[in-house]
Coordinates of C-alpha atoms in Angstrom, one line a residue:
M259 CA 158.6 -189.9 49.0
N260 CA 155.8 -190.7 46.6
R261 CA 156.9 -193.7 46.9
T262 CA 156.1 -193.5 50.6
F263 CA 152.7 -192.4 50.4
D264 CA 151.6 -193.8 46.9
S265 CA 148.4 -195.7 49.3
L266 CA 146.6 -192.6 49.4
K267 CA 145.8 -191.7 46.3
F268 CA 142.6 -194.8 46.4
P269 CA 140.2 -192.9 48.3
N270 CA 138.7 -195.3 50.5
Y271 CA 142.3 -195.2 52.3
R272 CA 142.6 -191.7 52.2
L273 CA 139.8 -192.0 54.9
W274 CA 141.1 -194.7 56.7
F275 CA 144.0 -192.7 57.6
V276 CA 142.3 -189.9 58.5
G277 CA 140.1 -191.7 60.9
G278 CA 143.3 -193.8 61.5
L279 CA 145.2 -190.2 62.7
V280 CA 142.3 -189.0 64.5
S281 CA 141.6 -192.5 66.8
N282 CA 145.0 -193.5 67.5
A283 CA 145.9 -190.4 69.0
G284 CA 142.9 -190.9 71.1
T285 CA 143.8 -194.1 72.4
W286 CA 147.0 -192.2 72.9
M287 CA 146.0 -189.7 75.3
Q288 CA 144.0 -192.9 76.8
R289 CA 147.0 -194.5 78.1
I290 CA 148.4 -191.4 79.6
A291 CA 145.8 -190.5 81.1
Q292 CA 144.9 -193.8 82.2
T293 CA 148.5 -194.1 84.0
W294 CA 148.2 -190.9 85.2
L295 CA 145.0 -191.1 87.2
V296 CA 145.9 -194.2 88.8
L297 CA 150.2 -193.9 89.4
A298 CA 149.0 -190.2 91.0
Y299 CA 145.3 -189.9 91.8
L300 CA 144.2 -194.1 92.9
S301 CA 147.1 -195.5 94.4
D302 CA 150.6 -194.5 96.2
D303 CA 153.1 -194.3 93.0
S304 CA 152.2 -198.1 92.7
G305 CA 153.9 -200.0 89.7
T306 CA 152.1 -203.0 90.4
A307 CA 149.0 -201.1 90.1
V308 CA 149.4 -199.6 86.5
G309 CA 150.4 -203.2 85.9
I310 CA 147.2 -205.1 87.1
V311 CA 145.6 -201.9 84.3
I312 CA 147.8 -202.8 81.3
G313 CA 146.9 -206.9 82.0
L314 CA 143.1 -206.0 81.9
Q315 CA 143.2 -203.6 79.1
F316 CA 144.8 -207.5 77.2
A317 CA 144.4 -209.8 79.2
P318 CA 141.1 -210.8 76.6
V319 CA 143.4 -210.7 73.8
L320 CA 144.0 -214.6 74.8
L321 CA 140.3 -215.5 75.7
L322 CA 139.2 -213.5 72.3
T323 CA 141.3 -212.7 69.9
P324 CA 141.1 -216.7 67.8
Y325 CA 137.0 -216.4 67.7
A326 CA 138.1 -212.1 66.4
G327 CA 139.9 -213.6 63.7
L328 CA 137.6 -215.6 62.9
L329 CA 135.2 -212.7 62.6
A330 CA 137.0 -210.5 60.7
D331 CA 137.1 -213.5 57.6
R332 CA 132.9 -213.6 58.4
L333 CA 131.9 -211.1 58.8
D334 CA 131.5 -206.7 57.1
R335 CA 134.6 -205.5 58.5
R336 CA 134.0 -202.2 57.3
R337 CA 130.5 -202.7 59.5
F338 CA 132.4 -204.4 62.5
M339 CA 134.8 -201.4 62.7
Q340 CA 131.5 -199.2 62.7
A341 CA 130.6 -200.9 65.8
T342 CA 133.7 -201.1 68.1
S343 CA 134.9 -197.7 67.5
L344 CA 131.6 -196.5 68.7
L345 CA 131.8 -199.5 71.9
L346 CA 135.3 -197.9 72.5
A347 CA 133.8 -193.9 72.5
L348 CA 130.9 -194.9 75.4
I349 CA 133.4 -197.0 77.7
S350 CA 136.1 -194.5 77.4
A351 CA 133.3 -191.4 77.7
G352 CA 131.0 -193.5 81.3
L353 CA 134.9 -193.3 82.7
G354 CA 135.6 -189.3 81.7
A355 CA 132.5 -188.8 84.2
L356 CA 133.0 -190.8 86.7
V357 CA 136.4 -188.8 87.0
L358 CA 135.4 -186.1 86.9
A359 CA 132.7 -186.8 88.9
G360 CA 134.9 -187.9 91.5
T361 CA 133.3 -191.0 92.2
A362 CA 136.1 -192.5 89.9
T363 CA 137.9 -196.1 92.0
L364 CA 140.9 -198.2 92.0
W365 CA 138.6 -200.5 90.6
Q366 CA 136.5 -199.1 89.1
V367 CA 139.3 -198.5 87.0
Y368 CA 140.6 -202.5 86.6
A369 CA 136.8 -202.7 85.5
F370 CA 136.6 -200.2 82.4
A371 CA 139.9 -201.7 81.2
L372 CA 138.7 -205.2 80.9
L373 CA 136.4 -204.1 79.3
L374 CA 138.1 -201.4 77.0
G375 CA 140.3 -204.2 76.9
I376 CA 137.5 -207.2 75.8
I377 CA 136.2 -204.2 72.5
S378 CA 139.9 -204.5 71.8
A379 CA 140.2 -208.1 71.8
L380 CA 137.5 -208.2 69.2
E381 CA 138.3 -205.3 66.9
S382 CA 142.5 -205.6 66.0
P383 CA 142.5 -208.4 64.2
N384 CA 139.7 -206.6 62.6
R385 CA 142.0 -203.9 62.1
M386 CA 144.5 -205.3 61.0
T387 CA 142.9 -207.3 57.9
L388 CA 140.5 -204.2 56.3
V389 CA 143.4 -202.7 55.0
S390 CA 143.7 -204.5 52.4
E391 CA 140.8 -204.4 51.2
L392 CA 141.0 -200.5 51.0
V393 CA 144.2 -201.4 48.3
P394 CA 145.3 -203.7 45.8
P395 CA 147.5 -206.3 47.2
E396 CA 150.4 -204.5 45.6
S397 CA 150.3 -201.1 47.7
L398 CA 149.6 -203.7 51.3
S399 CA 152.9 -203.8 52.5
N400 CA 153.2 -199.8 52.4
A401 CA 149.0 -199.2 53.3
V402 CA 150.4 -201.6 56.1
G403 CA 153.8 -199.0 57.2
L404 CA 150.9 -195.9 56.6
N405 CA 149.5 -197.5 59.4
A406 CA 152.0 -197.4 61.8
T407 CA 153.1 -193.8 60.6
S408 CA 149.3 -192.4 61.7
F409 CA 149.7 -194.7 64.9
N410 CA 153.1 -193.0 65.7
T411 CA 151.8 -189.6 64.0
A412 CA 148.6 -189.3 66.4
R413 CA 151.9 -191.0 69.2
L414 CA 153.4 -187.4 68.8
V415 CA 150.9 -185.3 69.5
G416 CA 148.9 -187.3 72.0
P417 CA 150.9 -188.1 74.9
A418 CA 151.5 -184.4 74.6
V419 CA 148.5 -183.5 74.7
A420 CA 147.0 -185.8 77.5
G421 CA 150.3 -184.8 79.2
G422 CA 149.2 -180.6 79.1
L423 CA 145.5 -181.2 79.9
I424 CA 146.0 -183.5 82.5
A425 CA 148.5 -180.9 84.1
M426 CA 146.0 -178.6 83.4
V427 CA 142.6 -180.2 83.5
G428 CA 142.9 -183.4 85.1
P429 CA 142.4 -186.7 83.3
G430 CA 138.7 -186.3 83.6
W431 CA 138.4 -184.2 80.5
V432 CA 141.3 -186.2 79.0
F433 CA 138.6 -189.4 79.0
L434 CA 135.5 -187.8 77.3
L435 CA 138.1 -186.3 73.9
T436 CA 139.7 -189.3 73.7
G437 CA 135.4 -190.5 73.2
L438 CA 134.9 -188.1 70.5
T439 CA 138.2 -188.9 68.5
F440 CA 136.1 -192.8 68.3
L441 CA 133.5 -191.6 67.0
V442 CA 136.7 -190.2 63.6
P443 CA 136.4 -194.0 61.8
V444 CA 132.8 -194.2 62.7
L445 CA 132.6 -190.5 60.6
T446 CA 134.9 -192.1 58.0
L447 CA 134.5 -195.6 57.3
G448 CA 130.2 -194.9 56.9
I449 CA 131.0 -192.1 53.7
M450 CA 133.1 -194.6 51.9
K451 CA 132.4 -196.1 48.6
A452 CA 131.7 -199.8 47.9
E453 CA 132.8 -199.5 44.3
H454 CA 136.6 -198.0 45.4
M455 CA 136.7 -201.4 47.7
Y456 CA 138.3 -204.0 47.3
P457 CA 136.7 -206.8 48.2
V458 CA 137.8 -210.2 50.3
P459 CA 136.0 -212.8 50.1
L460 CA 134.0 -213.8 53.4
V461 CA 134.8 -217.6 54.3
P462 CA 131.2 -219.6 55.1
R463 CA 130.3 -220.6 58.1
G464 CA 131.4 -224.0 58.7
K465 CA 133.4 -226.2 61.7
G466 CA 136.7 -226.1 63.6
Q467 CA 138.0 -223.2 62.0
V468 CA 140.1 -221.9 64.1
K469 CA 141.6 -225.0 64.7
D470 CA 141.8 -225.1 60.7
G471 CA 144.0 -221.2 61.2
I472 CA 146.5 -223.3 64.0
T473 CA 147.1 -225.6 61.3
Y474 CA 147.5 -223.0 58.7
V475 CA 150.3 -221.4 61.0
R476 CA 152.0 -224.7 62.2
S477 CA 153.4 -225.3 58.3
R478 CA 153.9 -222.2 58.4
P479 CA 158.1 -222.2 59.9
D480 CA 159.3 -218.6 58.5
I481 CA 155.4 -216.8 61.0
L482 CA 156.4 -219.7 63.3
V483 CA 159.7 -217.7 63.8
I484 CA 158.5 -214.5 63.7
M485 CA 155.4 -215.3 66.7
A486 CA 158.3 -216.2 69.1
V487 CA 161.0 -213.1 68.9
M488 CA 157.8 -211.1 69.4
A489 CA 156.5 -213.1 72.2
V490 CA 158.6 -212.2 73.8
V491 CA 159.6 -208.6 73.0
G492 CA 155.7 -208.1 73.4
A493 CA 156.0 -209.7 77.3
L494 CA 158.8 -208.5 78.7
G495 CA 160.1 -205.5 76.4
L496 CA 156.9 -203.2 75.0
N497 CA 156.3 -202.2 78.5
F498 CA 156.0 -198.3 77.7
Q499 CA 152.6 -197.1 79.6
L500 CA 154.1 -198.9 82.5
T501 CA 158.1 -197.9 82.4
T502 CA 158.2 -194.9 81.4
S503 CA 155.9 -193.5 84.1
V504 CA 158.0 -195.3 86.9
M505 CA 161.0 -194.1 85.3
S506 CA 159.7 -190.2 85.1
R507 CA 158.0 -190.4 88.6
Q508 CA 160.5 -191.8 90.6
V509 CA 163.6 -192.4 89.4
F510 CA 163.2 -188.6 88.2
G511 CA 160.6 -186.8 90.2
L512 CA 159.2 -185.3 87.6
G513 CA 156.1 -185.1 86.8
S514 CA 152.7 -185.8 84.3
G515 CA 154.1 -182.9 81.3
E516 CA 157.5 -184.8 81.2
F517 CA 156.1 -188.2 81.0
G518 CA 154.6 -187.0 78.6
I519 CA 157.8 -185.8 76.5
V520 CA 159.0 -189.0 77.1
N521 CA 156.0 -190.7 74.9
T522 CA 156.6 -188.4 72.5
L523 CA 159.9 -187.7 71.5
M524 CA 159.6 -192.0 71.4
G525 CA 156.8 -191.4 69.3
V526 CA 159.8 -189.6 67.7
G527 CA 161.6 -192.7 66.3
A528 CA 158.9 -194.7 66.4
L529 CA 157.0 -192.1 63.2
A530 CA 160.6 -192.6 61.4
G531 CA 160.8 -196.3 62.1
A532 CA 157.3 -196.3 60.1
L533 CA 157.3 -194.1 57.2
M534 CA 160.9 -195.7 56.3
A535 CA 158.6 -199.5 56.9
A536 CA 157.1 -198.2 54.6
R537 CA 159.1 -196.8 51.8
R538 CA 160.5 -201.5 51.2
Q539 CA 158.8 -203.1 48.9
R540 CA 159.1 -206.1 50.9
P541 CA 158.5 -206.9 54.4
R542 CA 162.2 -209.5 55.3
L543 CA 162.1 -211.5 58.1
R544 CA 165.7 -210.9 58.3
T545 CA 164.3 -207.5 58.9
A546 CA 162.3 -207.5 61.7
V547 CA 165.0 -210.0 63.6
G548 CA 167.4 -207.6 63.8
G549 CA 164.8 -205.0 64.9
A550 CA 163.7 -206.7 67.4
M551 CA 167.4 -206.9 68.2
L552 CA 168.1 -203.6 68.3
F553 CA 165.6 -202.7 70.0
G554 CA 166.4 -204.5 72.8
I555 CA 169.7 -202.8 73.2
F556 CA 168.7 -199.5 73.3
T557 CA 166.2 -200.5 75.2
F558 CA 168.6 -201.9 77.6
L559 CA 170.7 -198.7 77.1
S560 CA 168.1 -196.4 78.1
G561 CA 167.7 -198.3 81.7
L562 CA 171.1 -197.0 82.8
A563 CA 170.7 -193.8 81.8
P564 CA 171.7 -191.4 84.8
T565 CA 170.3 -188.4 83.4
F566 CA 166.2 -187.2 82.4
W567 CA 167.0 -185.7 78.7
L568 CA 169.2 -188.6 78.1
Y569 CA 166.5 -191.5 78.7
V570 CA 164.7 -189.0 76.6
L571 CA 167.5 -189.5 73.4
L572 CA 167.7 -193.4 73.9
N573 CA 164.5 -193.8 73.8
I574 CA 164.1 -192.6 70.2
P575 CA 165.4 -195.4 68.3
V576 CA 163.8 -197.6 71.2
G577 CA 160.6 -196.0 69.3
Y578 CA 162.9 -196.2 66.1
F579 CA 163.7 -200.3 65.7
S580 CA 159.8 -200.7 67.6
T581 CA 158.5 -200.0 64.3
T582 CA 160.6 -201.4 62.3
M583 CA 160.6 -205.0 65.0
M584 CA 157.2 -204.7 64.7
N585 CA 155.5 -203.7 61.3
T586 CA 157.8 -205.8 59.1
A587 CA 155.9 -208.9 60.7
N588 CA 152.9 -207.7 60.9
A589 CA 152.9 -206.7 56.9
Y590 CA 155.0 -209.7 56.6
I591 CA 152.5 -212.2 58.1
Q592 CA 149.8 -210.5 55.8
L593 CA 151.2 -211.1 52.5
A594 CA 152.4 -214.6 53.6
T595 CA 148.9 -215.2 54.6
S596 CA 146.2 -216.4 52.2
P597 CA 143.6 -214.6 51.8
M598 CA 141.4 -216.6 53.3
F599 CA 143.4 -217.6 56.9
R600 CA 144.4 -213.9 56.8
G601 CA 142.1 -212.4 59.3
R602 CA 142.9 -215.9 62.3
V603 CA 146.5 -215.8 61.4
M604 CA 147.0 -212.3 62.6
S605 CA 144.5 -213.2 65.2
L606 CA 147.5 -215.6 66.3
Y607 CA 150.3 -213.5 66.1
L608 CA 148.1 -211.0 68.2
I609 CA 147.6 -213.0 71.1
V610 CA 151.5 -214.3 71.8
F611 CA 152.9 -210.8 70.2
L612 CA 149.9 -209.0 72.3
G613 CA 148.6 -211.6 74.5
S614 CA 152.0 -212.2 76.2
T615 CA 152.1 -208.5 77.6
P616 CA 148.7 -209.2 80.8
I617 CA 151.1 -212.4 81.9
A618 CA 154.4 -210.1 82.2
S619 CA 152.9 -206.6 83.5
P620 CA 152.2 -207.3 86.5
F621 CA 156.0 -209.3 86.9
I622 CA 157.1 -206.3 85.1
G623 CA 155.2 -203.9 87.6
W624 CA 155.9 -205.9 90.9
V625 CA 159.8 -205.1 89.4
A626 CA 159.5 -201.5 89.1
E627 CA 158.1 -201.2 92.8
A628 CA 160.2 -204.5 94.3
L629 CA 163.8 -203.7 93.1
G630 CA 163.0 -199.9 91.5
P631 CA 161.9 -199.2 87.1
R632 CA 165.8 -199.2 86.1
W633 CA 165.8 -202.7 86.7
A634 CA 162.0 -203.1 85.2
V635 CA 163.5 -201.8 81.8
L636 CA 167.0 -203.3 81.8
I637 CA 164.6 -206.8 81.9
G638 CA 162.7 -205.7 79.4
G639 CA 165.6 -204.6 76.6
G640 CA 168.1 -207.8 78.6
A641 CA 165.2 -210.2 77.0

């Protein structure tokens, strides 16, 4: 277990871990509240509407992430992260205010989802590469694994809290609380000490730097394999925000509390996968590909589950293997990439992984609406 939590001995990483844990819980709360707001309040149980929201939230990845990766290689990563966290807090609070005022409409939710997507697209490569400045290189794999542990620990708490709060006070208050959680990283990043950093050289301005990143990736077949696998999985298999909501509400006829339970227990599996990944000293290509295969098998089986509780139980290994796959891919690419290209390479990874989601999520939403939620899950697992 000491090896699992090795990176927590570094002071700045401990602050990062705490801030990430709180803001990640807020991210999950926001996802649950946003999905339920659209599904139960602003549309007639429309899977298509939820798919559009998810698509808008991820669409900016396609356009902005290559430049965001270059910014991650050029700018002070810690200050940039503070700025984006503050903007996320303001956006979440703004949507909460509209919902509480009773004036929120579906098109406004679309607009806020797009704003969130823009900031997240700018933030994501920076978030993924900042960790390399908080620990020495030999601890980077463990730190990436613990980042996933933080995310999936929050996944246990966030959906359950959001589901309960939605049932008690409605989604508006959840958005306001989410805004507060996004302020915590602003504080923890601000009190980090420069002498405890492991700075990575910043890239000076120059021409053709985005193209240089693409050329670097094209010269690395191992990275290309991971990107190809994650593009398919990201497009068709990782639409949890959509599939768990329509399965819970339409197939099993249940409410927001049970929707939260599905996501929470999926998070149990994901947390176990993250802890196991943190113990691995070196990420392997075969682990990422094998995790993708097992993720697909259990996703497919969950789409066939005849009862709600069997569906819930099958989502535990779905969570486990999704994290195994994603965490191994993330750590492998970061460790295999030259530090001078890391931000740009991670941005290209995010494009094929997250950027494939806005292309396919409206289609998956249409499948759920036209053919039934089970088909949306089966297509994701089968792909």
